[in-house]
Tab-separated table of C-alpha atoms in Angstrom:
chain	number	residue	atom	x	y	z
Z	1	UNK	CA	-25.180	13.810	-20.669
Z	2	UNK	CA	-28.903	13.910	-19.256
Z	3	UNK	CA	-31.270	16.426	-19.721
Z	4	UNK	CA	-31.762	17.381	-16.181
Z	5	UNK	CA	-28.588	19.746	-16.511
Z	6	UNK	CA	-29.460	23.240	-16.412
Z	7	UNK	CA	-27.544	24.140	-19.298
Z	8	UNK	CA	-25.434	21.949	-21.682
Z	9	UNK	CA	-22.036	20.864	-21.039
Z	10	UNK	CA	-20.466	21.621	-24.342
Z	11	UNK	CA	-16.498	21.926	-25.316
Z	12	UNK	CA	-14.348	24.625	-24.693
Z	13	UNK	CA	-15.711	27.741	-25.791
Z	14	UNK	CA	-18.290	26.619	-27.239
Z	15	UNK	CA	-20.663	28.162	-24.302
Z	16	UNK	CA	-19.935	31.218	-26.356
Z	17	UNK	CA	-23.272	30.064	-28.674
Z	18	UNK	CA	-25.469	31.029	-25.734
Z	19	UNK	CA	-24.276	34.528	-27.054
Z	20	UNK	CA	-25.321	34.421	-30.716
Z	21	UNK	CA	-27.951	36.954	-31.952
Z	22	UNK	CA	-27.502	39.432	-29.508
Z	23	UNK	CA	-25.926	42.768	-30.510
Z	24	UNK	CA	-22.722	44.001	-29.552
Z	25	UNK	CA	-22.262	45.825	-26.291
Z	26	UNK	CA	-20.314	48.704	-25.772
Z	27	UNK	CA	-17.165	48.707	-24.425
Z	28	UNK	CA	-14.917	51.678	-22.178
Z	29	UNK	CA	-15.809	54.834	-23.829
Z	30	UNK	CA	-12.768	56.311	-25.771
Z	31	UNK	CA	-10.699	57.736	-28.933
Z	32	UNK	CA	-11.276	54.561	-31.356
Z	33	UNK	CA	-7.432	52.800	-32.206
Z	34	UNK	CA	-7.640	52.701	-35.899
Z	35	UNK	CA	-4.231	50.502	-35.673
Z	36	UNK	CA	-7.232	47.612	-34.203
Z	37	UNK	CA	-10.268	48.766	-36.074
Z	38	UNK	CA	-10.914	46.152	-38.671
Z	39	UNK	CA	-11.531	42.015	-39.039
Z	40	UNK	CA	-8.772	39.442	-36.584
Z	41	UNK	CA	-8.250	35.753	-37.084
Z	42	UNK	CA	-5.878	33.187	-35.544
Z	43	UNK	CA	-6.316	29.504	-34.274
Z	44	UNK	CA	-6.755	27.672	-30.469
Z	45	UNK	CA	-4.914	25.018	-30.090
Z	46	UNK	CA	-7.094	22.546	-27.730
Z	47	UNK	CA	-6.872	19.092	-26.410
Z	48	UNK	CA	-5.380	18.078	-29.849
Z	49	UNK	CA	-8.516	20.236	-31.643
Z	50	UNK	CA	-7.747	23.287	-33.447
Z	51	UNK	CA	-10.390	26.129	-33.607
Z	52	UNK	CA	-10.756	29.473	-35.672
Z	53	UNK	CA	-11.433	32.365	-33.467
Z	54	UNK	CA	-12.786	35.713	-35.876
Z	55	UNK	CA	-12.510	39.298	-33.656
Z	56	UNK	CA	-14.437	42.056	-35.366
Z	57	UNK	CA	-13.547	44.928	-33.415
Z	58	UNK	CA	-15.538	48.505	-35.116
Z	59	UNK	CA	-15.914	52.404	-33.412
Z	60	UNK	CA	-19.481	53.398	-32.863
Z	61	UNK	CA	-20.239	56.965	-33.389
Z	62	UNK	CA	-19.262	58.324	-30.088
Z	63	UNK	CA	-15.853	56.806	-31.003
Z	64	UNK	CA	-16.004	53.390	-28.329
Z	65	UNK	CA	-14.674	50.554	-29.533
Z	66	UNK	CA	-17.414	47.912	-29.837
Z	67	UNK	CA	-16.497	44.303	-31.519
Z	68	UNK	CA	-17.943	40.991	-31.482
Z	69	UNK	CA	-16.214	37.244	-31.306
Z	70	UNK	CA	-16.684	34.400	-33.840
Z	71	UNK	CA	-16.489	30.585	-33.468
Z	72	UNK	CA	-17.224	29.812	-36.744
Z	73	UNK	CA	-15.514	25.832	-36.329
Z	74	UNK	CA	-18.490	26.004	-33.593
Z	75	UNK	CA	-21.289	27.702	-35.454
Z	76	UNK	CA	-20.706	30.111	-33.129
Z	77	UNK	CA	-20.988	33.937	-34.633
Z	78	UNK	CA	-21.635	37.543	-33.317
Z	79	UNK	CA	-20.561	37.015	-30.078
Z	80	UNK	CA	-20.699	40.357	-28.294
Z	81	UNK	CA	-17.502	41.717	-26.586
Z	82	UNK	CA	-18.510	43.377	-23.513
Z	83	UNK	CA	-15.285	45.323	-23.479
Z	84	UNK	CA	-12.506	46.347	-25.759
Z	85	UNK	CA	-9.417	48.265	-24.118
Z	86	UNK	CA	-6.176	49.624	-26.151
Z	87	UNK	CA	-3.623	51.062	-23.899
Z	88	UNK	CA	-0.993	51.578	-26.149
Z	89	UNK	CA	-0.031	48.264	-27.984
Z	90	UNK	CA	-1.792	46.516	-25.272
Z	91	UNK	CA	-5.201	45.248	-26.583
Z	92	UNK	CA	-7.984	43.316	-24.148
Z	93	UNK	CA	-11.052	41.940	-25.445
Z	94	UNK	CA	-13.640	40.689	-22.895
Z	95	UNK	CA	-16.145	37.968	-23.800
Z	96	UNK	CA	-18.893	38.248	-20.959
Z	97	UNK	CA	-20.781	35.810	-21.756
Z	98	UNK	CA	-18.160	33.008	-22.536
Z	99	UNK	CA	-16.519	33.915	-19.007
Z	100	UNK	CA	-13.295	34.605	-21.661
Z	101	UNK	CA	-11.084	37.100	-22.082
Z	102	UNK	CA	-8.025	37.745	-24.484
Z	103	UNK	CA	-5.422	39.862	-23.827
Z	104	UNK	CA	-2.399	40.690	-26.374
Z	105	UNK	CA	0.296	42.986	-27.844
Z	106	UNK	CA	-0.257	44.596	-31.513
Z	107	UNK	CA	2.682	43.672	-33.837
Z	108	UNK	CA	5.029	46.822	-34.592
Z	109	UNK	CA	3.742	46.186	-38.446
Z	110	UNK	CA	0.125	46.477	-36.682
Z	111	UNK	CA	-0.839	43.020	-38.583
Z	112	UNK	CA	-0.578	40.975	-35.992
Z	113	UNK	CA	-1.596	40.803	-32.396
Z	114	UNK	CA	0.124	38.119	-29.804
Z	115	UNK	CA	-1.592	36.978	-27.162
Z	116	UNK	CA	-3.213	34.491	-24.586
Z	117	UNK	CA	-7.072	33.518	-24.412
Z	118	UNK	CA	-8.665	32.729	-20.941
Z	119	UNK	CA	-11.369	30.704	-20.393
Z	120	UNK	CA	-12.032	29.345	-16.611
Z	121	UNK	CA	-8.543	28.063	-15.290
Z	122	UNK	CA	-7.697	27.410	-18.587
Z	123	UNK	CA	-4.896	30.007	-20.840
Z	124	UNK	CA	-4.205	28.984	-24.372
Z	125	UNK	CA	-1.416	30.707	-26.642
Z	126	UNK	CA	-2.981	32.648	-29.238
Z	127	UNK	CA	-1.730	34.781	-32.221
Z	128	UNK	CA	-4.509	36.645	-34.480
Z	129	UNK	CA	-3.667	38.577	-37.932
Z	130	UNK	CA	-5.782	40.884	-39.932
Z	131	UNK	CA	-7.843	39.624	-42.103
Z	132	UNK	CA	-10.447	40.989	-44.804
Z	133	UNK	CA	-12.757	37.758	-45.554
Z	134	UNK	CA	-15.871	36.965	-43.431
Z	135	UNK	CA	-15.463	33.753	-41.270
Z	136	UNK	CA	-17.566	30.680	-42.573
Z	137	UNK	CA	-18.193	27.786	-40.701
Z	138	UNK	CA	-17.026	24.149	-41.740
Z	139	UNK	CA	-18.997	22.426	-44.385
Z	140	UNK	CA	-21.818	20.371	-43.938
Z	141	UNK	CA	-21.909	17.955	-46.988
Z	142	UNK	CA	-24.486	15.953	-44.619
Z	143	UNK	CA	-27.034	18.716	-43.827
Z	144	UNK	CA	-30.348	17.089	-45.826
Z	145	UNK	CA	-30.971	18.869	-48.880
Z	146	UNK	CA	-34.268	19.189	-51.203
Z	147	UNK	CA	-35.926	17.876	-52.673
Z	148	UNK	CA	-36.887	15.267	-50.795
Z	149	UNK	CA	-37.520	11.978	-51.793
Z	150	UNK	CA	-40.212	11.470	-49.113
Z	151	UNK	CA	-43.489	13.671	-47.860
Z	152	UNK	CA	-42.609	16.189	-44.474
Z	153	UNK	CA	-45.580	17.515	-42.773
Z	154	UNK	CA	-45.588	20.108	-40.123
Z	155	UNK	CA	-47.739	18.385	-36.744
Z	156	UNK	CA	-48.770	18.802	-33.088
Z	157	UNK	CA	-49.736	16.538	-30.573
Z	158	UNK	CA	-51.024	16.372	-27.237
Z	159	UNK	CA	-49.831	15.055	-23.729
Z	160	UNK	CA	-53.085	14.810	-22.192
Z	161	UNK	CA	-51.219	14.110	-18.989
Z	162	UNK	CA	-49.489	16.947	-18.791
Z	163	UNK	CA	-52.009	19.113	-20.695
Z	164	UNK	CA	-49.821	20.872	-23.622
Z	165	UNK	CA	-49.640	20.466	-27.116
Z	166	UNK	CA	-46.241	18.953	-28.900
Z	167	UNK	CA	-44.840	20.006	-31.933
Z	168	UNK	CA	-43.059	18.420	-34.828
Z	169	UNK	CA	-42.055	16.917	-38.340
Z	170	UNK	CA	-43.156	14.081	-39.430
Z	171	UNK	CA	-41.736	12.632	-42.547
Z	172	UNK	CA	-43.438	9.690	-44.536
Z	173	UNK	CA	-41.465	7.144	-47.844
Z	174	UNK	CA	-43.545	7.690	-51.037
Z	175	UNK	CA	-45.898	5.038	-51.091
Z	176	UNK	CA	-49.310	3.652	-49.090
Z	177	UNK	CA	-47.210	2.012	-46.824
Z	178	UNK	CA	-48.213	0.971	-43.969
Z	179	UNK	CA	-44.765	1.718	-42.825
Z	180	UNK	CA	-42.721	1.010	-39.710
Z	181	UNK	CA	-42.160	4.046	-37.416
Z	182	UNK	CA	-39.217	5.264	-35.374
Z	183	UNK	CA	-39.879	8.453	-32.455
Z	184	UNK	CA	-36.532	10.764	-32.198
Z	185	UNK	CA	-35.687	11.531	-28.912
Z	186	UNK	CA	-32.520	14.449	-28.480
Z	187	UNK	CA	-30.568	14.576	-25.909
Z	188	UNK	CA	-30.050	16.850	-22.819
Z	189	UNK	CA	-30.380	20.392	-22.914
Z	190	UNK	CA	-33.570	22.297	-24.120
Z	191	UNK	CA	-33.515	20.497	-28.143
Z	192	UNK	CA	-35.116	21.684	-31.190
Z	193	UNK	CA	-37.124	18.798	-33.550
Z	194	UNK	CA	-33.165	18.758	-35.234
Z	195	UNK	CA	-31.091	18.859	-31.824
Z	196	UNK	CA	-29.563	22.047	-33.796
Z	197	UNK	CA	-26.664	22.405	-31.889
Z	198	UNK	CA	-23.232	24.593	-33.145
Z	199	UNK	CA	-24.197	23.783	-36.944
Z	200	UNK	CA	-25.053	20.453	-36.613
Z	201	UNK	CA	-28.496	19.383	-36.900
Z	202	UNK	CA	-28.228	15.644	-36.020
Z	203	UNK	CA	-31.936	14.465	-35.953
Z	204	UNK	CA	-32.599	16.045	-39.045
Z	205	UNK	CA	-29.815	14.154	-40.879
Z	206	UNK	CA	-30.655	10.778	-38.919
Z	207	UNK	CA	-34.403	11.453	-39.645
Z	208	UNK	CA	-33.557	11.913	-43.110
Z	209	UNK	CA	-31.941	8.425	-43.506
Z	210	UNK	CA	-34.317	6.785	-41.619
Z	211	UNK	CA	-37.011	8.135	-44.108
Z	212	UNK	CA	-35.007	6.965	-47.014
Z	213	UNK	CA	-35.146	3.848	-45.796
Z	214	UNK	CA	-38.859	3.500	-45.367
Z	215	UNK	CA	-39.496	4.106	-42.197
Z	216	UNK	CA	-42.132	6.956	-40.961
Z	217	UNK	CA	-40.200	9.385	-38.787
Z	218	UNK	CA	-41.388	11.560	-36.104
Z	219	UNK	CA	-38.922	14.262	-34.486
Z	220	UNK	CA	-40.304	16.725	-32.081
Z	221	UNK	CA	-39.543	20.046	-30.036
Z	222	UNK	CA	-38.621	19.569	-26.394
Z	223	UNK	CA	-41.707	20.828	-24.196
Z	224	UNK	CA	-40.832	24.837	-23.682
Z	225	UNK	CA	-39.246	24.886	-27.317
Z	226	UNK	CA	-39.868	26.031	-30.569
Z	227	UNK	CA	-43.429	25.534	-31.182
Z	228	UNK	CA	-43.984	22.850	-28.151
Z	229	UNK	CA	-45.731	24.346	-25.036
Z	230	UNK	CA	-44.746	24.073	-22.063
Z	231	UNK	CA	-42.111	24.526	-19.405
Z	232	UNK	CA	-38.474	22.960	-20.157
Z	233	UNK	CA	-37.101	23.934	-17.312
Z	234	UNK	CA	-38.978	22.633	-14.485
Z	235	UNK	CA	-39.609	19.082	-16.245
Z	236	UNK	CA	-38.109	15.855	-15.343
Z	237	UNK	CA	-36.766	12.818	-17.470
Z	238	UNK	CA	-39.731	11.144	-16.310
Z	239	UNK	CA	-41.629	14.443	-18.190
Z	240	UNK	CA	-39.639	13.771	-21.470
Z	241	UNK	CA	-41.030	9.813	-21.098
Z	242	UNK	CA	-44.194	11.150	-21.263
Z	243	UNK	CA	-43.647	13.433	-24.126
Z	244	UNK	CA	-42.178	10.710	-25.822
Z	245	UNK	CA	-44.858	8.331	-25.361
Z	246	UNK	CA	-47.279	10.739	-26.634
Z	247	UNK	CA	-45.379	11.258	-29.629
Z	248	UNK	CA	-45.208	7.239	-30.015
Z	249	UNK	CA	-49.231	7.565	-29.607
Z	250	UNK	CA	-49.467	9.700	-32.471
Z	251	UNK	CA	-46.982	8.399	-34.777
Z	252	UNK	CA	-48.986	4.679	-34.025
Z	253	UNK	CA	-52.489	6.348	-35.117
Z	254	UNK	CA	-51.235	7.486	-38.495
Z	255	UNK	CA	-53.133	5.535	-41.503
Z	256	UNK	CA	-49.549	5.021	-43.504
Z	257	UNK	CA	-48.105	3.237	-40.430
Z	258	UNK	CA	-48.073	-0.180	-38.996
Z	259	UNK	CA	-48.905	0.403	-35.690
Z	260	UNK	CA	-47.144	-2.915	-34.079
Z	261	UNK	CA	-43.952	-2.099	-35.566
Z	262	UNK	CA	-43.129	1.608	-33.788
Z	263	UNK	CA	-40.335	2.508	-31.684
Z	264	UNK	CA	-38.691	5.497	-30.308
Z	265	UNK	CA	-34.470	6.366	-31.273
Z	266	UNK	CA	-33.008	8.138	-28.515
Z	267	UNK	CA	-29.746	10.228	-28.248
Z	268	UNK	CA	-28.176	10.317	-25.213
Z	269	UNK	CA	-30.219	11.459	-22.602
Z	270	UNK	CA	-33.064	10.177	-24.929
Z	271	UNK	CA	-31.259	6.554	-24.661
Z	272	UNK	CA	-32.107	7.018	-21.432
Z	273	UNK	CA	-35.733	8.723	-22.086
Z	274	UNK	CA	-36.238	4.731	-24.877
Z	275	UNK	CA	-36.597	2.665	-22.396
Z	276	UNK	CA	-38.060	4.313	-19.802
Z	277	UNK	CA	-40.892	4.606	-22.189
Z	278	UNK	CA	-40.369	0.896	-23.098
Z	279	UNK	CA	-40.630	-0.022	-19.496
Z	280	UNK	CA	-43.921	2.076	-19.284
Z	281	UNK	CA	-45.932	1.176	-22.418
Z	282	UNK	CA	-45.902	-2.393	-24.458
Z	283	UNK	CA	-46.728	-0.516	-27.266
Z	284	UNK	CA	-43.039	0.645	-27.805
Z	285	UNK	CA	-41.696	-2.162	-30.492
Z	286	UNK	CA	-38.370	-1.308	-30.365
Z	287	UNK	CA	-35.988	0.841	-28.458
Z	288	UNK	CA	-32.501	1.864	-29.974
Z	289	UNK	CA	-30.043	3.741	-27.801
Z	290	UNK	CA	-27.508	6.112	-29.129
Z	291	UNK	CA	-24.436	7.198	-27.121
Z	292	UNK	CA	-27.184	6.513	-23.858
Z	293	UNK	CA	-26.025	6.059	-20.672
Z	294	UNK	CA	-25.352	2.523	-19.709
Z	295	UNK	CA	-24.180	2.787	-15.728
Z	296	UNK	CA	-25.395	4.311	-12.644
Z	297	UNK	CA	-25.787	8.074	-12.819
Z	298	UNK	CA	-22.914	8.363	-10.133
Z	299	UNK	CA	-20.436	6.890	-12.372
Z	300	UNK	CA	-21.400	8.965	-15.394
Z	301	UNK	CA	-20.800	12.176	-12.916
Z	302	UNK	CA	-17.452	10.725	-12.058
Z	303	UNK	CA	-16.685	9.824	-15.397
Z	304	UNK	CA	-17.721	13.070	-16.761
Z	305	UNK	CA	-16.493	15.606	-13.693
Z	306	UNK	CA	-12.968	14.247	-14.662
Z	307	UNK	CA	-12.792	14.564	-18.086
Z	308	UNK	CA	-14.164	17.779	-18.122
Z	309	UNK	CA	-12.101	19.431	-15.207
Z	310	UNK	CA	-8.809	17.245	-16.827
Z	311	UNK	CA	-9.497	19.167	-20.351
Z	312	UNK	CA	-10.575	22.880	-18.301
Z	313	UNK	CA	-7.100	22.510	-16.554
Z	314	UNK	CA	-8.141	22.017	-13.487
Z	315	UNK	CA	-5.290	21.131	-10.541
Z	316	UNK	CA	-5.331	17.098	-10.065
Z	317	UNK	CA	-6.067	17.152	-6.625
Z	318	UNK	CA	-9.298	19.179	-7.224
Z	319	UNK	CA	-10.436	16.659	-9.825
Z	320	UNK	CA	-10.167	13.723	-7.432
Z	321	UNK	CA	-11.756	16.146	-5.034
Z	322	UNK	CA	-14.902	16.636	-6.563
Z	323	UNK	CA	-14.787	12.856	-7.315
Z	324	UNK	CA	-14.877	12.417	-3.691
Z	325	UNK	CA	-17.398	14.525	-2.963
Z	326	UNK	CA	-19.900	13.448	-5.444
Z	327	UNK	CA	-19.581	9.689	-4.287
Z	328	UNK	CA	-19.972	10.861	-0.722
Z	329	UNK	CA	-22.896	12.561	-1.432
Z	330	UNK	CA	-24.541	9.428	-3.643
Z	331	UNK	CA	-23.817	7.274	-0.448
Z	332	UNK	CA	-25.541	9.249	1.889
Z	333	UNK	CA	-28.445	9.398	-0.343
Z	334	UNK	CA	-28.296	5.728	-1.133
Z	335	UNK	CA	-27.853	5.305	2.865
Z	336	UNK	CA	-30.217	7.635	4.238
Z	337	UNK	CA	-33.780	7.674	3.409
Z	338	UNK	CA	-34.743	11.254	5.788
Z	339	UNK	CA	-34.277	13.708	3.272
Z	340	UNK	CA	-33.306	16.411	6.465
Z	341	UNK	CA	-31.444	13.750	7.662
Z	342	UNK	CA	-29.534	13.518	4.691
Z	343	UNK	CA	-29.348	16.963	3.923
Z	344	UNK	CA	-27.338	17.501	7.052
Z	345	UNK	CA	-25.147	14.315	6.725
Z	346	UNK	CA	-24.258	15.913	3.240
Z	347	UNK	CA	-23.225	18.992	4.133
Z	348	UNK	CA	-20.913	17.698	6.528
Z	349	UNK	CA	-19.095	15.955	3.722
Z	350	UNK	CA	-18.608	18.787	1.787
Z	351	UNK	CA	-16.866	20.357	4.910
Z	352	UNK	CA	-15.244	17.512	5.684
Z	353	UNK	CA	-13.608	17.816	2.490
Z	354	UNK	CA	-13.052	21.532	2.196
Z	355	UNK	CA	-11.799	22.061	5.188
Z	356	UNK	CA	-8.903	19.278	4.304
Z	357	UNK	CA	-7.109	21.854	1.140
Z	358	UNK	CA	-4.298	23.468	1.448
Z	359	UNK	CA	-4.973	27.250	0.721
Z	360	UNK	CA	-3.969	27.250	-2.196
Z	361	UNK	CA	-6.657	25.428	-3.871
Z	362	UNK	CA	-9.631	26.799	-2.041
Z	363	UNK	CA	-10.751	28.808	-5.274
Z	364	UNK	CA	-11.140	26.062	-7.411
Z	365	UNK	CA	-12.866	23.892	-4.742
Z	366	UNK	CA	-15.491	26.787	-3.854
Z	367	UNK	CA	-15.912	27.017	-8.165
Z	368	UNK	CA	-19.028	25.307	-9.587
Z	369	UNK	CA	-18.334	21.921	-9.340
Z	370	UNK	CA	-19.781	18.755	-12.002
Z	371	UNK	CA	-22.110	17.583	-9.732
Z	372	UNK	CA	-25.518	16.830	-11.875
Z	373	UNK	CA	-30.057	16.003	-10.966
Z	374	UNK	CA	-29.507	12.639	-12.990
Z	375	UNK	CA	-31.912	9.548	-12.900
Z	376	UNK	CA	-30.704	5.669	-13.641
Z	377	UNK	CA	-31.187	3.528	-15.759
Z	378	UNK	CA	-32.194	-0.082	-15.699
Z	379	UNK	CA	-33.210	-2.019	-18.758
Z	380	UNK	CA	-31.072	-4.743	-20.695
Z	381	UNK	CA	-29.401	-2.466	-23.997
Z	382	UNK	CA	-27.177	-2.754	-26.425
Z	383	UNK	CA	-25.894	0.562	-26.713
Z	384	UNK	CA	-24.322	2.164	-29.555
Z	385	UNK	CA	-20.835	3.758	-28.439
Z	386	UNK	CA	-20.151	7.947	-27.850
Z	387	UNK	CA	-16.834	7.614	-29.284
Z	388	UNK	CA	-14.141	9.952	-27.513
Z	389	UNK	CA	-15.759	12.731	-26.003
Z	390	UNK	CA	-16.889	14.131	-22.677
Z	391	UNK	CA	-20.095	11.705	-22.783
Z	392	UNK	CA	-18.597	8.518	-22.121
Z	393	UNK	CA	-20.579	5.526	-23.284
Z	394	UNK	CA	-20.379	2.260	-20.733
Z	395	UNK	CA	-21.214	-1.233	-20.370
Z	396	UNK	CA	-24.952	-1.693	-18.974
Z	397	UNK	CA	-25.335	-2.439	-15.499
Z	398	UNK	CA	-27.261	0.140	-13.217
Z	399	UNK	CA	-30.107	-0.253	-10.612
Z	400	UNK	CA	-33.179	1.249	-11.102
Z	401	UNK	CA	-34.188	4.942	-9.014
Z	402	UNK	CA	-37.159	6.970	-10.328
Z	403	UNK	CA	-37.964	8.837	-7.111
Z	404	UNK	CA	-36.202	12.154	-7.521
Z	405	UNK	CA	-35.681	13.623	-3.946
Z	406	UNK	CA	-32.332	12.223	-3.341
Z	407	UNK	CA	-31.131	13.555	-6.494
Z	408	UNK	CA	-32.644	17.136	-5.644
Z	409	UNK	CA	-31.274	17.165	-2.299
Z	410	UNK	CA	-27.750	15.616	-4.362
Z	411	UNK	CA	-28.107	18.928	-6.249
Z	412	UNK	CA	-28.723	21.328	-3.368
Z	413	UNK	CA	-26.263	20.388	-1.212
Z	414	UNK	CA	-23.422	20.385	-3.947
């Protein structure tokens, strides 16, 4: 998935994260139920994955039932409830920022609840019991650990280009070296130096290895994050190239490494962001590619939209729907090279295709579709497969398009 998405496609329910830190909100002001006061657990059953879900549900000191939602098989914890309703041994708990809700019936005993959760189209069986022990996330037996057997210094860096300082970790093997270097690109989304994502901090633990193995490491915060300036959200993949190159720059003018033998690891939308910056500079030695996208930026929406809508529940015919419409629109931008032009031809195929539903499924047409900003790649790869997840990973073959118009127009008239 490329970075260019406005906010990260992650599984079901786990856009709950976006909700972590913030403190509960207060739900419909009255008499607190002490039969629901206390700590809730059960388990979603989804596509074949099971996840804990924790409900903490607590009267304030007006008496309103406050409460807040844990994913902790996500990482996920504190998620506010924006309301909690008992109306007898009916119990609904709203999760506002998940788009969730979960409505159920309190046991006679009172230690149970039964229930369904609702997410998007989606309703999922679920049964939680009172519980007393805090919810822990999984284990992490490959979360680095000190010490280290290698030297980590905190850095910055500057894009000249673009006029902002870059922040980051560099870690260097014991030893004069001169050592070979590898650049750590993370994927979409707006990344921390450790793409900390849900519990999992992958470019710490591949930076880690790679350091163990001799090699100079340099990870880095996106542009807008952490302690990089900048603005995340109005830059470009062709942005991130330039980020990354200026990392490469740095890492290269380090006295402990070999400045011929430095490359840049991407993960994928930073397989994309390699060789972009291997097209651009010579001075990139190597370029490895990590679950990076390997076709045309159409077919990755396709591929994606489907698999994504499939798992959400989404009615068959609206899947091949927006498959429809996202090809249209790709043609008319491959076909037409006057943006207005285009713009109107587009929005014709969107009506064209609309306005051919039955009733019925007019709601989940006029829904957010999976229509993406995406640039292509073009550069002979070997990519390393994404395994079985919503980010497929494809054979190579994919034409080359860096001006972005077409795919903001794509965007604005989807």
């Amino acid at each position: 998935m490329l970075r260019r998405v406005a906010a990260r496609r992650i599984g079901f329910l786990a856009a709950c994260a976006f909700g972590v830190g913030v403190p509960p909100t207060s739900g419909i002001a009255q008499e607190p139920e002490d039969a629901v006061i206390g700590t809730w657990e059960g388990t979603l059953s989804v596509q074949g994955t099971e996840l804990r879900i924790v409900f903490h549900l607590e009267a304030s000191g007006d008496g309103t039932l406050t409460g807040t939602m844990d994913s902790p098989d996500q990482g996920a914890l504190g998620i506010p409830l924006s309301g909690v309703t008992v109306e007898g041994r009916e119990v609904t708990l709203s999760v506002a920022v998940a788009q969730g809700e979960y409505r159920g019936t309190l046991s006679e005993s009172g230690d149970a609840i039964a229930g369904t959760w609702s997410q998007g189209p989606a309703s999922l069986p679920l049964e939680v019991r009172r519980t007393s022990g805090a919810a822990e996330g999984p284990a992490r037996p490959q979360m680095p650990e000190p010490p280290f057997p290698y030297r980590t210094l905190d850095v910055t860096f500057p894009n000249r280009g673009a006029g902002i300082e870059l922040a980051g970790t560099l870690t260097l093997p014991e030893g004069a070296g001169p050592f070979p270097g590898a650049v750590l690109v993370s994927g979409s989304g707006p990344q921390d130096r450790d793409e900390t994502l849900l519990g999992h901090k992958p470019v710490l633990v591949l930076a880690d290895h790679l350091t163990r193995e001799g090699i100079a490491v340099l990870r880095f915060d996106d542009r807008g994050v952490g302690a990089s300036g900048g603005d995340f959200a109005s830059a470009t993949s062709e942005d991130f190239t330039a980020d990354a190159l200026a990392a490469l720059s740095f890492l290269r003018a380090r006295p402990e490494v070999a400045s011929d033998r430095v490359g840049i690891v991407g993960h994928s939308e930073g397989g994309l962001i390699a060789p972009m910056a291997a097209n651009r500079s010579a001075d990139v030695a190597f370029v490895v590619m990590l679950a990076g996208p390997g076709v045309t930026g159409i077919e990755i929406l396709e591929a994606q939209g489907r698999l994504i809508n499939r798992a959400m529940g989404t009615p068959p015919e609206i899947v091949e729907l927006n498959a429809r419409i996202q090809r249209g629109l790709a043609d008319v931008v491959a076909a037409e090279p006057d943006p207005e032009t285009a713009e109107e031809e587009m929005r014709r195929v969107l009506e064209r295709e609309i306005a051919g539903l039955p009733p019925e499924l007019l709601f989940h047409a006029t829904d957010d579709g999976p229509v993406r900003r995406i640039a292509v790649l073009s550069v002979p790869t070997n990519p390393q497969p994404a395994g079985d997840h919503h980010q497929p990973s494809l054979p190579c073959e994919a034409p080359a398009q860096s001006d972005p118009e077409p795919f903001r127009l794509l965007t604005q008239a989807a």
